[in-house]
């Protein structure tokens, strides 16, 4: 039989191994590269620049850390009072050589590290130039992202989904919603932070200011992002996705978004009515910027909605139209999407609106089977 001390030791060792397993498991590939939000797997040159700075610094920190911890252990063990020994500690007053060296060495290390750091900061702050730059104004709202394409001619606008061509620099102007009165009101906005970890670092979006951030993706794919600054109730559901496409696919997408396939009047007639007044918040016109709610002209061309919280499909969409506040907490926002079930909207009516949106706002309509009868 094991004695008490042995049992304690064994339990301690087991706990330590379990802790290490759990900790190391979080470094595993299963949660790592495939989450599409991994700053350690950069997918473009700006995020790579950041990683190339972080990695050597990490190893410098490891060496310094091991040196300090190792030194501490060495001193603690080497100079400890041994059993049966009783001696007065030798009193020393200062040591000029030691003090100068532990001041100068860290100063030199930091000075050396500052050189590439400052160079990277300046390089990332430089606005891209050239004919292939894509300019997008990003308006951060509670709790979704509005993307307005500044040089797409007659102004393409999307919500929560940013299409970009691969291999081209994307120049983002980040801003809060326009000021409104009387304050406080929804449009005044709060601080958000735009972050797509695989494409660049994060940048705060501050009401009343215009901030700059650039993105670039090497390969077609979907890169996920999210608001990285707590901005109220649905902060966690203020996500976004960047859809990087070949330049040809991107151009085709721009053309499809510019087209007003179905007239504004027809779109409004299909979803809007004097009770619901969807159009008082939403725009059904492809080139309208600055509305307080997502532009719905090409809603069905998106893969997700409501701050990337829900995938765009029939079920999610009609439930949203029926009672949006129960699908995404909206608190006291002044111009939030109303709960239409309280305005006498029936589920059947919400389903009809969803079908209309899915069919008429799609570049290539594929009405879901549930809509066949409606
Ligand atoms: C008082 C303003 C207001 C009215 C009226 C309104 N909405 Fe909204 N709607 C919003 C806001 C704000 C959002 C964004 C919510 C979010 O993602 O946090 C939204 C989101 C949506 C979305 C998701 C869009 C996306 O890309 O994320 C759909 C679809 C939608 N509304 C449909 C409708 C329909 C249909 C009506 C009329 C029956 C309507 N809305 C009336 C404010 C409004
Ligand atoms: Cu936020």
CSV table of C-alpha atoms and ligand atoms in Angstrom, one decimal:
chain,number,residue,atom,x,y,z
A,1,UNK,CA,0.0,0.0,0.0
A,2,UNK,CA,1.2,3.5,-0.8
A,3,UNK,CA,1.8,5.8,2.0
A,4,UNK,CA,0.2,9.3,2.2
A,5,UNK,CA,3.1,11.2,0.7
A,6,UNK,CA,3.3,8.8,-2.2
A,7,UNK,CA,-0.3,9.1,-2.9
A,8,UNK,CA,-0.1,12.9,-2.8
A,9,UNK,CA,2.8,12.9,-5.2
A,10,UNK,CA,1.0,10.6,-7.6
A,11,UNK,CA,-2.1,12.7,-7.6
A,12,UNK,CA,0.0,15.8,-8.1
A,13,UNK,CA,1.8,14.2,-11.1
A,14,UNK,CA,-1.5,13.1,-12.6
A,15,UNK,CA,-3.0,16.6,-12.2
A,16,UNK,CA,0.1,18.1,-13.8
A,17,UNK,CA,-0.1,15.7,-16.8
A,18,UNK,CA,-3.8,16.3,-17.3
A,19,UNK,CA,-3.2,20.1,-17.2
A,20,UNK,CA,-0.4,19.8,-19.7
A,21,UNK,CA,-2.5,17.6,-22.0
A,22,UNK,CA,-5.4,20.1,-21.9
A,23,UNK,CA,-3.1,23.1,-22.5
A,24,UNK,CA,-1.2,21.5,-25.3
A,25,UNK,CA,-4.4,20.3,-27.0
A,26,UNK,CA,-5.3,23.9,-27.6
A,27,UNK,CA,-2.3,24.2,-29.8
A,28,UNK,CA,-3.5,21.3,-31.9
A,29,UNK,CA,-4.3,21.5,-35.6
A,30,UNK,CA,-7.9,20.7,-35.1
A,31,UNK,CA,-8.7,24.1,-33.6
A,32,UNK,CA,-5.7,25.9,-35.2
A,33,UNK,CA,-5.5,26.5,-38.9
A,34,UNK,CA,-9.1,25.6,-39.9
A,35,UNK,CA,-10.8,28.2,-37.8
A,36,UNK,CA,-10.1,30.8,-40.5
A,37,UNK,CA,-9.1,33.3,-37.8
A,38,UNK,CA,-5.6,32.3,-37.1
A,39,UNK,CA,-3.1,35.1,-37.0
A,40,UNK,CA,-0.3,32.4,-36.9
A,41,UNK,CA,-1.4,31.3,-40.4
A,42,UNK,CA,-1.3,34.5,-42.3
A,43,UNK,CA,-3.0,34.4,-45.7
A,44,UNK,CA,-1.7,37.7,-47.1
A,45,UNK,CA,1.4,39.9,-47.1
A,46,UNK,CA,0.4,42.3,-44.4
A,47,UNK,CA,-0.5,39.6,-41.8
A,48,UNK,CA,2.7,37.8,-42.9
A,49,UNK,CA,4.7,41.0,-42.1
A,50,UNK,CA,3.3,41.0,-38.6
A,51,UNK,CA,4.1,37.3,-38.1
A,52,UNK,CA,7.6,37.8,-39.4
A,53,UNK,CA,8.0,40.4,-36.6
A,54,UNK,CA,6.3,38.4,-33.9
A,55,UNK,CA,8.1,35.1,-34.4
A,56,UNK,CA,11.8,36.2,-33.8
A,57,UNK,CA,10.6,38.4,-30.9
A,58,UNK,CA,8.9,35.4,-29.4
A,59,UNK,CA,12.1,33.4,-29.5
A,60,UNK,CA,14.1,36.3,-28.0
A,61,UNK,CA,11.5,36.5,-25.2
A,62,UNK,CA,11.8,32.7,-24.7
A,63,UNK,CA,15.6,33.0,-24.4
A,64,UNK,CA,15.4,36.0,-22.0
A,65,UNK,CA,12.6,34.3,-20.0
A,66,UNK,CA,14.6,31.0,-19.6
A,67,UNK,CA,17.7,33.0,-18.7
A,68,UNK,CA,15.8,34.9,-15.9
A,69,UNK,CA,13.9,31.9,-14.6
A,70,UNK,CA,17.1,29.7,-14.8
A,71,UNK,CA,19.1,32.4,-13.1
A,72,UNK,CA,16.6,32.7,-10.3
A,73,UNK,CA,16.5,28.9,-9.7
A,74,UNK,CA,20.3,28.8,-9.8
A,75,UNK,CA,20.7,31.5,-7.2
A,76,UNK,CA,17.9,30.1,-5.0
A,77,UNK,CA,19.4,26.6,-5.0
A,78,UNK,CA,23.1,27.5,-5.0
A,79,UNK,CA,22.9,29.9,-2.1
A,80,UNK,CA,20.2,28.3,0.0
A,81,UNK,CA,20.8,27.4,3.6
A,82,UNK,CA,21.6,23.7,3.8
A,83,UNK,CA,20.2,21.5,6.6
A,84,UNK,CA,22.3,21.8,9.8
A,85,UNK,CA,24.0,24.8,8.5
A,86,UNK,CA,23.7,28.2,10.1
A,87,UNK,CA,25.5,31.1,8.6
A,88,UNK,CA,25.0,34.8,8.3
A,89,UNK,CA,24.3,36.0,4.8
A,90,UNK,CA,27.2,38.0,3.4
A,91,UNK,CA,26.0,41.6,3.1
A,92,UNK,CA,26.9,43.3,-0.2
A,93,UNK,CA,26.3,46.9,-1.1
A,94,UNK,CA,25.7,47.3,-4.8
A,95,UNK,CA,27.7,45.8,-7.6
A,96,UNK,CA,28.5,48.4,-10.3
A,97,UNK,CA,29.5,45.9,-13.0
A,98,UNK,CA,26.3,43.8,-12.6
A,99,UNK,CA,24.0,46.8,-12.4
A,100,UNK,CA,25.4,48.4,-15.5
A,101,UNK,CA,25.2,45.2,-17.4
A,102,UNK,CA,21.6,44.4,-16.5
A,103,UNK,CA,20.6,47.9,-17.5
A,104,UNK,CA,22.6,48.1,-20.7
A,105,UNK,CA,21.9,44.6,-22.1
A,106,UNK,CA,18.0,44.9,-22.0
A,107,UNK,CA,18.4,48.5,-23.4
A,108,UNK,CA,20.4,47.1,-26.3
A,109,UNK,CA,18.0,44.2,-26.9
A,110,UNK,CA,15.0,46.7,-26.9
A,111,UNK,CA,16.8,49.1,-29.2
A,112,UNK,CA,17.6,46.4,-31.7
A,113,UNK,CA,14.0,45.1,-31.6
A,114,UNK,CA,12.7,48.7,-32.1
A,115,UNK,CA,14.3,48.9,-35.6
A,116,UNK,CA,12.1,46.3,-37.4
A,117,UNK,CA,9.1,47.2,-35.2
A,118,UNK,CA,9.1,50.8,-36.2
A,119,UNK,CA,9.8,49.9,-39.9
A,120,UNK,CA,6.8,47.5,-39.8
A,121,UNK,CA,4.5,50.1,-38.2
A,122,UNK,CA,5.4,52.6,-40.9
A,123,UNK,CA,5.1,50.1,-43.7
A,124,UNK,CA,1.7,48.9,-42.6
A,125,UNK,CA,0.5,52.5,-42.2
A,126,UNK,CA,1.5,53.4,-45.8
A,127,UNK,CA,-1.5,53.7,-48.1
A,128,UNK,CA,-1.3,51.4,-51.1
A,129,UNK,CA,-1.1,53.0,-54.6
A,130,UNK,CA,-1.6,51.7,-58.1
A,131,UNK,CA,-4.4,51.0,-60.4
A,132,UNK,CA,-5.4,47.7,-58.7
A,133,UNK,CA,-6.1,49.2,-55.3
A,134,UNK,CA,-9.7,48.6,-54.2
A,135,UNK,CA,-11.1,51.3,-52.0
A,136,UNK,CA,-13.9,50.4,-49.5
A,137,UNK,CA,-15.5,52.5,-46.8
A,138,UNK,CA,-16.4,50.4,-43.8
A,139,UNK,CA,-19.0,51.8,-41.4
A,140,UNK,CA,-19.1,50.0,-38.1
A,141,UNK,CA,-22.6,49.9,-36.7
A,142,UNK,CA,-24.3,48.3,-33.7
A,143,UNK,CA,-23.9,45.4,-34.6
A,144,UNK,CA,-23.0,44.9,-38.2
A,145,UNK,CA,-20.6,46.1,-40.8
A,146,UNK,CA,-21.5,48.2,-43.8
A,147,UNK,CA,-19.2,47.9,-46.8
A,148,UNK,CA,-19.4,50.6,-49.4
A,149,UNK,CA,-17.2,50.2,-52.5
A,150,UNK,CA,-15.9,53.6,-53.3
A,151,UNK,CA,-14.6,53.0,-56.8
A,152,UNK,CA,-17.0,50.5,-58.2
A,153,UNK,CA,-18.7,53.3,-60.3
A,154,UNK,CA,-22.2,53.5,-59.2
A,155,UNK,CA,-21.4,52.4,-55.7
A,156,UNK,CA,-21.8,48.8,-54.6
A,157,UNK,CA,-22.9,48.2,-51.0
A,158,UNK,CA,-22.9,45.1,-48.9
A,159,UNK,CA,-23.3,44.1,-45.3
A,160,UNK,CA,-21.0,41.9,-43.3
A,161,UNK,CA,-19.5,40.3,-46.4
A,162,UNK,CA,-16.5,41.9,-48.1
A,163,UNK,CA,-15.6,40.6,-51.5
A,164,UNK,CA,-12.0,41.3,-52.6
A,165,UNK,CA,-9.8,40.3,-55.5
A,166,UNK,CA,-6.7,38.2,-54.6
A,167,UNK,CA,-3.3,39.8,-54.9
A,168,UNK,CA,-4.6,43.3,-54.9
A,169,UNK,CA,-4.3,45.7,-51.9
A,170,UNK,CA,-7.6,46.7,-50.4
A,171,UNK,CA,-7.6,50.1,-48.8
A,172,UNK,CA,-10.2,50.4,-46.1
A,173,UNK,CA,-11.5,53.7,-44.6
A,174,UNK,CA,-13.0,52.7,-41.3
A,175,UNK,CA,-15.6,55.0,-39.8
A,176,UNK,CA,-18.5,55.2,-37.3
A,177,UNK,CA,-22.0,56.0,-38.4
A,178,UNK,CA,-22.7,59.7,-39.2
A,179,UNK,CA,-23.6,61.9,-36.3
A,180,UNK,CA,-27.3,62.4,-35.7
A,181,UNK,CA,-29.5,64.5,-33.5
A,182,UNK,CA,-31.0,64.7,-31.0
A,183,UNK,CA,-28.3,62.7,-29.1
A,184,UNK,CA,-28.1,60.1,-27.8
A,185,UNK,CA,-29.3,58.2,-30.8
A,186,UNK,CA,-28.4,55.0,-32.6
A,187,UNK,CA,-26.4,56.7,-35.3
A,188,UNK,CA,-23.9,58.2,-32.9
A,189,UNK,CA,-22.1,54.9,-32.5
A,190,UNK,CA,-19.6,53.5,-30.2
A,191,UNK,CA,-16.0,52.3,-30.6
A,192,UNK,CA,-15.6,49.0,-32.6
A,193,UNK,CA,-12.5,47.3,-33.9
A,194,UNK,CA,-12.1,45.7,-37.3
A,195,UNK,CA,-10.1,42.5,-37.3
A,196,UNK,CA,-9.6,39.8,-39.9
A,197,UNK,CA,-6.6,38.0,-38.3
A,198,UNK,CA,-5.4,36.2,-41.4
A,199,UNK,CA,-5.2,39.3,-43.5
A,200,UNK,CA,-3.9,42.0,-41.1
A,201,UNK,CA,-3.9,43.3,-37.5
A,202,UNK,CA,-6.8,45.0,-35.9
A,203,UNK,CA,-7.8,48.6,-36.1
A,204,UNK,CA,-10.2,50.5,-33.8
A,205,UNK,CA,-13.1,52.2,-35.5
A,206,UNK,CA,-13.8,55.5,-33.6
A,207,UNK,CA,-16.9,57.6,-34.2
A,208,UNK,CA,-16.0,61.0,-35.7
A,209,UNK,CA,-12.7,59.8,-37.1
A,210,UNK,CA,-11.5,58.1,-40.3
A,211,UNK,CA,-9.0,55.3,-39.8
A,212,UNK,CA,-7.0,53.4,-42.4
A,213,UNK,CA,-6.4,49.7,-42.7
A,214,UNK,CA,-5.3,47.6,-45.7
A,215,UNK,CA,-5.9,44.0,-46.5
A,216,UNK,CA,-4.5,41.6,-49.0
A,217,UNK,CA,-5.1,37.9,-49.6
A,218,UNK,CA,-2.9,35.5,-51.5
A,219,UNK,CA,-5.4,32.9,-52.4
A,220,UNK,CA,-9.2,32.7,-53.0
A,221,UNK,CA,-11.0,31.7,-49.9
A,222,UNK,CA,-13.1,32.8,-46.9
A,223,UNK,CA,-11.4,34.7,-44.1
A,224,UNK,CA,-13.4,35.3,-41.0
A,225,UNK,CA,-13.3,38.4,-38.8
A,226,UNK,CA,-15.1,40.0,-35.9
A,227,UNK,CA,-15.4,43.1,-34.0
A,228,UNK,CA,-12.6,43.1,-31.4
A,229,UNK,CA,-13.7,45.9,-29.2
A,230,UNK,CA,-16.6,45.4,-26.8
A,231,UNK,CA,-19.4,47.5,-28.3
A,232,UNK,CA,-22.5,46.4,-26.4
A,233,UNK,CA,-25.1,43.7,-26.2
A,234,UNK,CA,-24.5,41.9,-29.5
A,235,UNK,CA,-20.8,42.5,-29.8
A,236,UNK,CA,-20.2,38.8,-30.1
A,237,UNK,CA,-22.5,38.7,-33.1
A,238,UNK,CA,-20.8,41.4,-34.9
A,239,UNK,CA,-18.7,39.2,-37.2
A,240,UNK,CA,-17.8,39.5,-40.8
A,241,UNK,CA,-16.3,37.4,-43.6
A,242,UNK,CA,-13.9,38.4,-46.3
A,243,UNK,CA,-14.5,36.5,-49.6
A,244,UNK,CA,-11.4,36.6,-51.7
A,245,UNK,CA,-11.9,35.7,-55.3
A,246,UNK,CA,-9.9,35.6,-58.5
A,247,UNK,CA,-9.8,39.0,-60.2
A,248,UNK,CA,-12.2,37.7,-62.9
A,249,UNK,CA,-14.7,36.3,-60.4
A,250,UNK,CA,-14.4,39.5,-58.4
A,251,UNK,CA,-15.2,41.7,-61.4
A,252,UNK,CA,-18.2,39.5,-62.2
A,253,UNK,CA,-19.4,39.9,-58.7
A,254,UNK,CA,-19.0,43.7,-58.9
A,255,UNK,CA,-21.1,43.8,-62.1
A,256,UNK,CA,-23.8,41.7,-60.6
A,257,UNK,CA,-24.0,44.0,-57.6
A,258,UNK,CA,-24.2,47.1,-59.7
A,259,UNK,CA,-27.1,45.8,-61.6
A,260,UNK,CA,-30.5,46.8,-60.3
A,261,UNK,CA,-32.1,43.5,-61.5
A,262,UNK,CA,-35.5,44.1,-59.9
A,263,UNK,CA,-36.8,47.7,-59.7
A,264,UNK,CA,-36.8,49.5,-56.3
A,265,UNK,CA,-40.5,49.8,-56.6
A,266,UNK,CA,-41.0,46.1,-57.2
A,267,UNK,CA,-38.7,45.2,-54.3
A,268,UNK,CA,-40.4,47.5,-52.0
A,269,UNK,CA,-43.8,46.3,-53.1
A,270,UNK,CA,-42.7,42.7,-52.3
A,271,UNK,CA,-41.5,43.2,-48.8
A,272,UNK,CA,-42.6,46.6,-47.7
A,273,UNK,CA,-46.1,47.7,-46.7
A,274,UNK,CA,-47.4,50.7,-44.8
A,275,UNK,CA,-47.4,48.8,-41.5
A,276,UNK,CA,-43.9,47.4,-41.6
A,277,UNK,CA,-42.1,50.2,-43.5
A,278,UNK,CA,-39.0,48.1,-44.2
A,279,UNK,CA,-37.8,50.8,-46.6
A,280,UNK,CA,-37.6,53.5,-43.8
A,281,UNK,CA,-34.5,51.7,-42.6
A,282,UNK,CA,-33.4,49.4,-45.5
A,283,UNK,CA,-32.5,50.5,-49.0
A,284,UNK,CA,-33.5,48.5,-52.0
A,285,UNK,CA,-31.4,50.5,-54.4
A,286,UNK,CA,-28.0,49.1,-55.3
A,287,UNK,CA,-26.1,52.4,-55.1
A,288,UNK,CA,-27.5,53.8,-51.9
A,289,UNK,CA,-25.0,54.4,-49.1
A,290,UNK,CA,-25.5,55.3,-45.5
A,291,UNK,CA,-28.9,53.8,-44.6
A,292,UNK,CA,-29.3,52.8,-41.0
A,293,UNK,CA,-29.8,49.1,-41.9
A,294,UNK,CA,-28.2,46.7,-44.4
A,295,UNK,CA,-28.9,47.3,-48.1
A,296,UNK,CA,-31.2,44.5,-49.2
A,297,UNK,CA,-31.0,44.9,-53.0
A,298,UNK,CA,-28.7,41.9,-53.3
A,299,UNK,CA,-29.4,40.2,-50.0
A,300,UNK,CA,-29.7,36.8,-51.5
A,301,UNK,CA,-26.2,37.0,-53.0
A,302,UNK,CA,-24.8,36.9,-49.4
A,303,UNK,CA,-24.1,33.7,-47.6
A,304,UNK,CA,-24.8,35.0,-44.1
A,305,UNK,CA,-26.7,37.8,-42.5
A,306,UNK,CA,-27.2,39.7,-39.2
A,307,UNK,CA,-23.5,40.3,-38.5
A,308,UNK,CA,-22.7,36.9,-39.9
A,309,UNK,CA,-24.7,35.3,-37.1
A,310,UNK,CA,-27.0,33.3,-39.4
A,311,UNK,CA,-26.4,31.5,-42.7
A,312,UNK,CA,-28.8,32.9,-45.3
A,313,UNK,CA,-31.5,30.3,-45.8
A,314,UNK,CA,-35.2,30.1,-45.9
A,315,UNK,CA,-35.7,29.1,-42.3
A,316,UNK,CA,-33.3,31.6,-40.8
A,317,UNK,CA,-34.6,34.4,-42.9
A,318,UNK,CA,-38.3,34.1,-42.3
A,319,UNK,CA,-37.7,33.7,-38.5
A,320,UNK,CA,-35.6,36.8,-38.7
A,321,UNK,CA,-38.2,38.9,-40.5
A,322,UNK,CA,-40.9,37.6,-38.1
A,323,UNK,CA,-39.1,38.5,-34.9
A,324,UNK,CA,-35.6,39.8,-35.3
A,325,UNK,CA,-35.0,40.9,-31.7
A,326,UNK,CA,-35.4,37.4,-30.4
A,327,UNK,CA,-32.8,36.2,-32.9
A,328,UNK,CA,-30.2,38.7,-32.0
A,329,UNK,CA,-30.4,40.9,-28.8
A,330,UNK,CA,-30.8,44.5,-29.7
A,331,UNK,CA,-31.5,46.2,-26.3
A,332,UNK,CA,-32.3,49.8,-26.5
A,333,UNK,CA,-31.1,50.7,-30.0
A,334,UNK,CA,-33.4,53.3,-31.3
A,335,UNK,CA,-33.6,52.1,-34.9
A,336,UNK,CA,-33.3,48.4,-34.4
A,337,UNK,CA,-35.2,45.9,-36.5
A,338,UNK,CA,-38.7,45.7,-35.0
A,339,UNK,CA,-40.4,42.5,-33.8
A,340,UNK,CA,-43.0,42.3,-36.6
A,341,UNK,CA,-44.8,39.4,-34.9
A,342,UNK,CA,-46.1,42.1,-32.5
A,343,UNK,CA,-47.2,44.2,-35.5
A,344,UNK,CA,-49.6,41.4,-36.5
A,345,UNK,CA,-47.3,39.8,-39.0
A,346,UNK,CA,-48.2,36.2,-39.4
A,347,UNK,CA,-45.5,33.5,-39.9
A,348,UNK,CA,-47.0,32.9,-43.3
A,349,UNK,CA,-46.5,36.5,-44.2
A,350,UNK,CA,-42.9,36.4,-42.9
A,351,UNK,CA,-42.3,33.3,-45.0
A,352,UNK,CA,-43.7,35.1,-48.1
A,353,UNK,CA,-41.4,38.0,-47.5
A,354,UNK,CA,-38.4,35.7,-47.1
A,355,UNK,CA,-39.3,33.9,-50.3
A,356,UNK,CA,-39.6,37.2,-52.1
A,357,UNK,CA,-36.2,38.4,-50.8
A,358,UNK,CA,-34.5,35.1,-51.6
A,359,UNK,CA,-35.8,35.0,-55.2
A,360,UNK,CA,-35.7,38.6,-56.2
A,361,UNK,CA,-32.5,39.8,-54.6
A,362,UNK,CA,-30.5,36.9,-56.0
A,363,UNK,CA,-28.3,37.3,-59.1
A,364,UNK,CA,-29.0,33.7,-59.9
A,365,UNK,CA,-32.2,32.9,-58.1
A,366,UNK,CA,-32.6,29.4,-56.7
A,367,UNK,CA,-35.8,29.6,-54.7
A,368,UNK,CA,-35.8,27.1,-51.9
A,369,UNK,CA,-38.4,24.3,-52.3
A,370,UNK,CA,-40.5,25.8,-49.4
A,371,UNK,CA,-41.1,28.8,-51.6
A,372,UNK,CA,-42.5,26.9,-54.6
A,373,UNK,CA,-46.1,27.1,-53.3
A,374,UNK,CA,-45.9,30.8,-52.2
B,1,LIG,C1,-36.4,50.5,-37.7
B,1,LIG,C2,-35.5,50.0,-38.7
B,1,LIG,C3,-35.8,48.7,-39.4
B,1,LIG,C4,-36.9,48.3,-40.0
B,1,LIG,C5,-38.3,49.1,-40.1
B,1,LIG,C6,-36.7,47.1,-40.6
B,1,LIG,N1,-35.4,46.7,-40.4
B,1,LIG,FE1,-34.5,45.0,-41.1
B,1,LIG,N2,-32.8,45.5,-40.1
B,1,LIG,C7,-32.6,46.7,-39.4
B,1,LIG,C8,-31.3,46.6,-38.8
B,1,LIG,C9,-30.7,47.7,-37.9
B,1,LIG,C10,-30.7,45.4,-39.2
B,1,LIG,C11,-29.2,45.0,-38.9
B,1,LIG,C12,-29.3,44.1,-37.6
B,1,LIG,C13,-28.1,43.5,-37.2
B,1,LIG,O1,-27.4,42.7,-38.0
B,1,LIG,O2,-27.7,43.7,-36.1
B,1,LIG,C14,-31.6,44.8,-40.0
B,1,LIG,C15,-31.4,43.5,-40.7
B,1,LIG,C16,-32.2,43.0,-41.6
B,1,LIG,C17,-31.9,41.8,-42.4
B,1,LIG,C18,-30.6,41.1,-42.5
B,1,LIG,C19,-29.7,41.8,-43.5
B,1,LIG,C20,-28.2,41.5,-43.4
B,1,LIG,O3,-27.6,41.5,-44.5
B,1,LIG,O4,-27.7,41.3,-42.3
B,1,LIG,C21,-33.0,41.6,-43.2
B,1,LIG,C22,-33.2,40.4,-44.2
B,1,LIG,C23,-34.0,42.5,-42.8
B,1,LIG,N3,-33.5,43.4,-41.9
B,1,LIG,C24,-35.3,42.5,-43.4
B,1,LIG,C25,-36.3,43.5,-43.0
B,1,LIG,C26,-37.6,43.4,-43.5
B,1,LIG,C27,-38.2,42.4,-44.5
B,1,LIG,C28,-38.3,44.5,-43.0
B,1,LIG,C29,-39.7,44.9,-43.1
B,1,LIG,C30,-40.7,43.8,-43.0
B,1,LIG,C31,-37.3,45.2,-42.1
B,1,LIG,N4,-36.1,44.5,-42.2
B,1,LIG,C32,-37.6,46.3,-41.4
B,1,LIG,C33,-33.5,47.7,-39.2
B,1,LIG,C34,-34.8,47.7,-39.7
B,2,LIG,CU1,-18.2,45.7,-31.7
